Tab-separated table of C-alpha atoms in Angstrom:
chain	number	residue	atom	x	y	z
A	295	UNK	CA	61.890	20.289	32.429
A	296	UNK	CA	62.518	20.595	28.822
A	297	UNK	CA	64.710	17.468	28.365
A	298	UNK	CA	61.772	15.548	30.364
A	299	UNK	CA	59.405	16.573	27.588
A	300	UNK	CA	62.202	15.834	25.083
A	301	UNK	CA	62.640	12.467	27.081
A	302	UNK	CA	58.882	11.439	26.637
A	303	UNK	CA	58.927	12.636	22.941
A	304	UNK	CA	61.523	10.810	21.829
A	305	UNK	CA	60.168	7.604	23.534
A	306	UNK	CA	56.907	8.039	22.188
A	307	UNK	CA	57.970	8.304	18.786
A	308	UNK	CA	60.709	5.150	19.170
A	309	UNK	CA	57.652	2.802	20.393
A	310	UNK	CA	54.879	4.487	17.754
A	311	UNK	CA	57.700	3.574	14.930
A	312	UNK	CA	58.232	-0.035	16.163
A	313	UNK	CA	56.036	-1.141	13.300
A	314	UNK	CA	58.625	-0.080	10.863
A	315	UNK	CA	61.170	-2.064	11.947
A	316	UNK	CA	59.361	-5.248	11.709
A	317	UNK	CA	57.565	-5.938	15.332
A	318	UNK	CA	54.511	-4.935	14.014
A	319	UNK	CA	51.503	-7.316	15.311
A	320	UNK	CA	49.185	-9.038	12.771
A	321	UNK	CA	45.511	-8.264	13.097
A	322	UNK	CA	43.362	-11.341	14.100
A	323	UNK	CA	39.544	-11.773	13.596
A	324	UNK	CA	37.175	-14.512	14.184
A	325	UNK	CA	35.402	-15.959	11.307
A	326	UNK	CA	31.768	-14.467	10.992
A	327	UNK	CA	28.681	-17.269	11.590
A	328	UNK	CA	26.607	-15.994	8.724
A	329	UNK	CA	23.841	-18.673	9.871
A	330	UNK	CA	23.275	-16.662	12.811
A	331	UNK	CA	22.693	-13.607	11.370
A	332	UNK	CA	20.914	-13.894	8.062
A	333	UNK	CA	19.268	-17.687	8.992
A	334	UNK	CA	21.386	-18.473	5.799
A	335	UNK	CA	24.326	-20.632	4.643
A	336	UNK	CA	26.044	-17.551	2.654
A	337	UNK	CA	26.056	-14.232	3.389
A	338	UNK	CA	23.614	-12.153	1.599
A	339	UNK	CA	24.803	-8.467	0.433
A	340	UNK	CA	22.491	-5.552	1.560
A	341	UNK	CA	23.037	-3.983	-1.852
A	342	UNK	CA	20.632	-7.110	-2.858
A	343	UNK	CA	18.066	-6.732	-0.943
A	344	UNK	CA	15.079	-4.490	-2.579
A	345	UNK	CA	13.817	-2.309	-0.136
A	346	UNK	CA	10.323	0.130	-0.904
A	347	UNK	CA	8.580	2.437	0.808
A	348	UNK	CA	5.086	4.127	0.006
A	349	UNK	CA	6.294	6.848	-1.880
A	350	UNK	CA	8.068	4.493	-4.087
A	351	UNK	CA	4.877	2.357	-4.680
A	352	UNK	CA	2.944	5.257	-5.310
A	353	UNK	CA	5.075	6.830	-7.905
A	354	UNK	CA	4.980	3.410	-9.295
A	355	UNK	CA	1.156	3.959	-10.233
A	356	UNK	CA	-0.625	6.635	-12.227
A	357	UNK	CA	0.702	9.303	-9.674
A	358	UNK	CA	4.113	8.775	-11.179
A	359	UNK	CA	2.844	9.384	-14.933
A	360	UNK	CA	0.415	12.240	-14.253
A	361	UNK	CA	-0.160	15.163	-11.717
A	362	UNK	CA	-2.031	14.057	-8.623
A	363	UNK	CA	-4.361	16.430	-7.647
A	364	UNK	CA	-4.007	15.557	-4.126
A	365	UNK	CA	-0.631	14.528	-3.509
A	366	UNK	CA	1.244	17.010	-5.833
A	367	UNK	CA	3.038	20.151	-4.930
A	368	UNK	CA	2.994	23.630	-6.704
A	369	UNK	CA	6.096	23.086	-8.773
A	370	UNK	CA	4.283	19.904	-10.414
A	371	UNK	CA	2.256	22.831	-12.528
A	372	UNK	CA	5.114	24.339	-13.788
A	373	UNK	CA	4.419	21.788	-17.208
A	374	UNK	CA	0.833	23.545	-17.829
A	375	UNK	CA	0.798	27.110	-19.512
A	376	UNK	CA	-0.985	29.526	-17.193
A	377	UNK	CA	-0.910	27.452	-13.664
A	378	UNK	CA	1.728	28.197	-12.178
A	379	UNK	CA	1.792	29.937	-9.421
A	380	UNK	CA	-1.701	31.015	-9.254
A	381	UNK	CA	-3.997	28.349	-9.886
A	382	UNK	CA	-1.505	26.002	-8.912
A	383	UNK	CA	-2.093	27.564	-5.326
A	384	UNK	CA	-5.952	27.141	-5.496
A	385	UNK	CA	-5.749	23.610	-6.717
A	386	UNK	CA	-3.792	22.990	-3.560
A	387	UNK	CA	-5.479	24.850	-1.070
A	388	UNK	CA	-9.056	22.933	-2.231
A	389	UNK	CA	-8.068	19.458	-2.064
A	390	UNK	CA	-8.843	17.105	-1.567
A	391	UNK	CA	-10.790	15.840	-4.566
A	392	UNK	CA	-12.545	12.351	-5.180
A	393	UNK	CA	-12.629	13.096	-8.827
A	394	UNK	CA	-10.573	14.593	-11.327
A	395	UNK	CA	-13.564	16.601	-12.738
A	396	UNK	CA	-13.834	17.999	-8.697
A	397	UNK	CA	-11.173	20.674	-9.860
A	398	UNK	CA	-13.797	22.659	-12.185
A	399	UNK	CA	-15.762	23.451	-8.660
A	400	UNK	CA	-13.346	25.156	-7.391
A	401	UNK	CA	-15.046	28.389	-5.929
A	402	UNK	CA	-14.084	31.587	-7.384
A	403	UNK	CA	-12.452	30.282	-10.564
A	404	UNK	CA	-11.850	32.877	-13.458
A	405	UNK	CA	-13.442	31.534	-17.054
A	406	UNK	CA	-10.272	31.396	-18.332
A	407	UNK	CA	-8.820	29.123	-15.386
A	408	UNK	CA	-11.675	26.686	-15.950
A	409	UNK	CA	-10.516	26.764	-19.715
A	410	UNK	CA	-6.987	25.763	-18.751
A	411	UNK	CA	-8.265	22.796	-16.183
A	412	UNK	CA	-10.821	21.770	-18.872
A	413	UNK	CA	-7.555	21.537	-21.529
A	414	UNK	CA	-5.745	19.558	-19.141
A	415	UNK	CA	-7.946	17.067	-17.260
A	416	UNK	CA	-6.685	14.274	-19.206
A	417	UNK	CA	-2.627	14.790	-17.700
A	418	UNK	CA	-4.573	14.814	-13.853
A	419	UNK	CA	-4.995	11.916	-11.766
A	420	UNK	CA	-6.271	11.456	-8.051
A	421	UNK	CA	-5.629	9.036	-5.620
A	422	UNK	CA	-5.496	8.582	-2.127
A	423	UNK	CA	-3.982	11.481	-0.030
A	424	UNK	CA	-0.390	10.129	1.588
A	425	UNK	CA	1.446	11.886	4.448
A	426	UNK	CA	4.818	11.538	2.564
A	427	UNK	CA	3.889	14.156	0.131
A	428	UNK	CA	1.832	16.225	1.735
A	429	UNK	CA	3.101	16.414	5.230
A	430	UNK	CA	4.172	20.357	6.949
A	431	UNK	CA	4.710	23.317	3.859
A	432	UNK	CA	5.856	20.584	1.235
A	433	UNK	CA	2.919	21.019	-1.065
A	434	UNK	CA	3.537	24.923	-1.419
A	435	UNK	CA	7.119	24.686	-0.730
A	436	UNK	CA	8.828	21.384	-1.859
A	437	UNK	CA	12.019	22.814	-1.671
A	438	UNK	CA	13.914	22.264	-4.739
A	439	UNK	CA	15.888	25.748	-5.875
């Protein structure tokens, strides 16, 4: 049994080592009809093509510049002295706002919170409220550690 096993090794290793001893086979492939798949003459490189999503054409507007009342998370109030975590939280849990000044309403705001919002209003913007930021826990919980 042991020189059948010996047997198949040895022949299994002679025909996986052909390629070394020039009998090695060429590889062949057809040429690629670019006009088929692009509907182009040339082939066009994905790397090329510019590709956006909503997130990316929101960031591209105020939202990317200032804190969005309504889209941001908790960690977006780290910047402002005093918000974070506290009335970062409350700013969240009451939107959505139509206007920036909708923040001082808040119910149950201290004097001293409305102070901070009222120092601030000018670094807030709002705009529409979209899924991709404030979909499940992200808004408390954006998870970045």
């Amino acid at each position: 049994m042991k020189s059948l096993v010996r047997l198949v090794v040895l022949l299994g290793l002679l025909v996986g080592s052909l390629g070394w001893f020039g009998m090695s086979q060429s590889a062949m492939a057809a040429p690629m009809d670019w006009t088929q798949v692009t509907g182009q003459s040339s082939p066009v490189l994905i790397a090329e093509a510019e590709y956006r999503n909503s997130a990316d054409d929101k960031l591209g507007t105020e939202f990317g510049k200032k804190v969005d009342l309504n889209n941001s998370d908790v960690r977006d109030f780290l910047q402002f002295s005093g918000m974070y975590p506290t009335l970062a939280g409350l700013i969240i849990q009451n939107a959505t706002y139509e206007t920036v000044e909708d923040v001082l309403n808040i119910p149950g705001l201290t004097d001293h919170q409305k102070e901070l919002l009222q120092a601030n209003l000018d670094s807030f913007t709002v705009t529409e409220i979209s899924d991709t930021f404030t979909e499940g826990g992200d808004r408390y919980n954006a998870g970045v550690y």
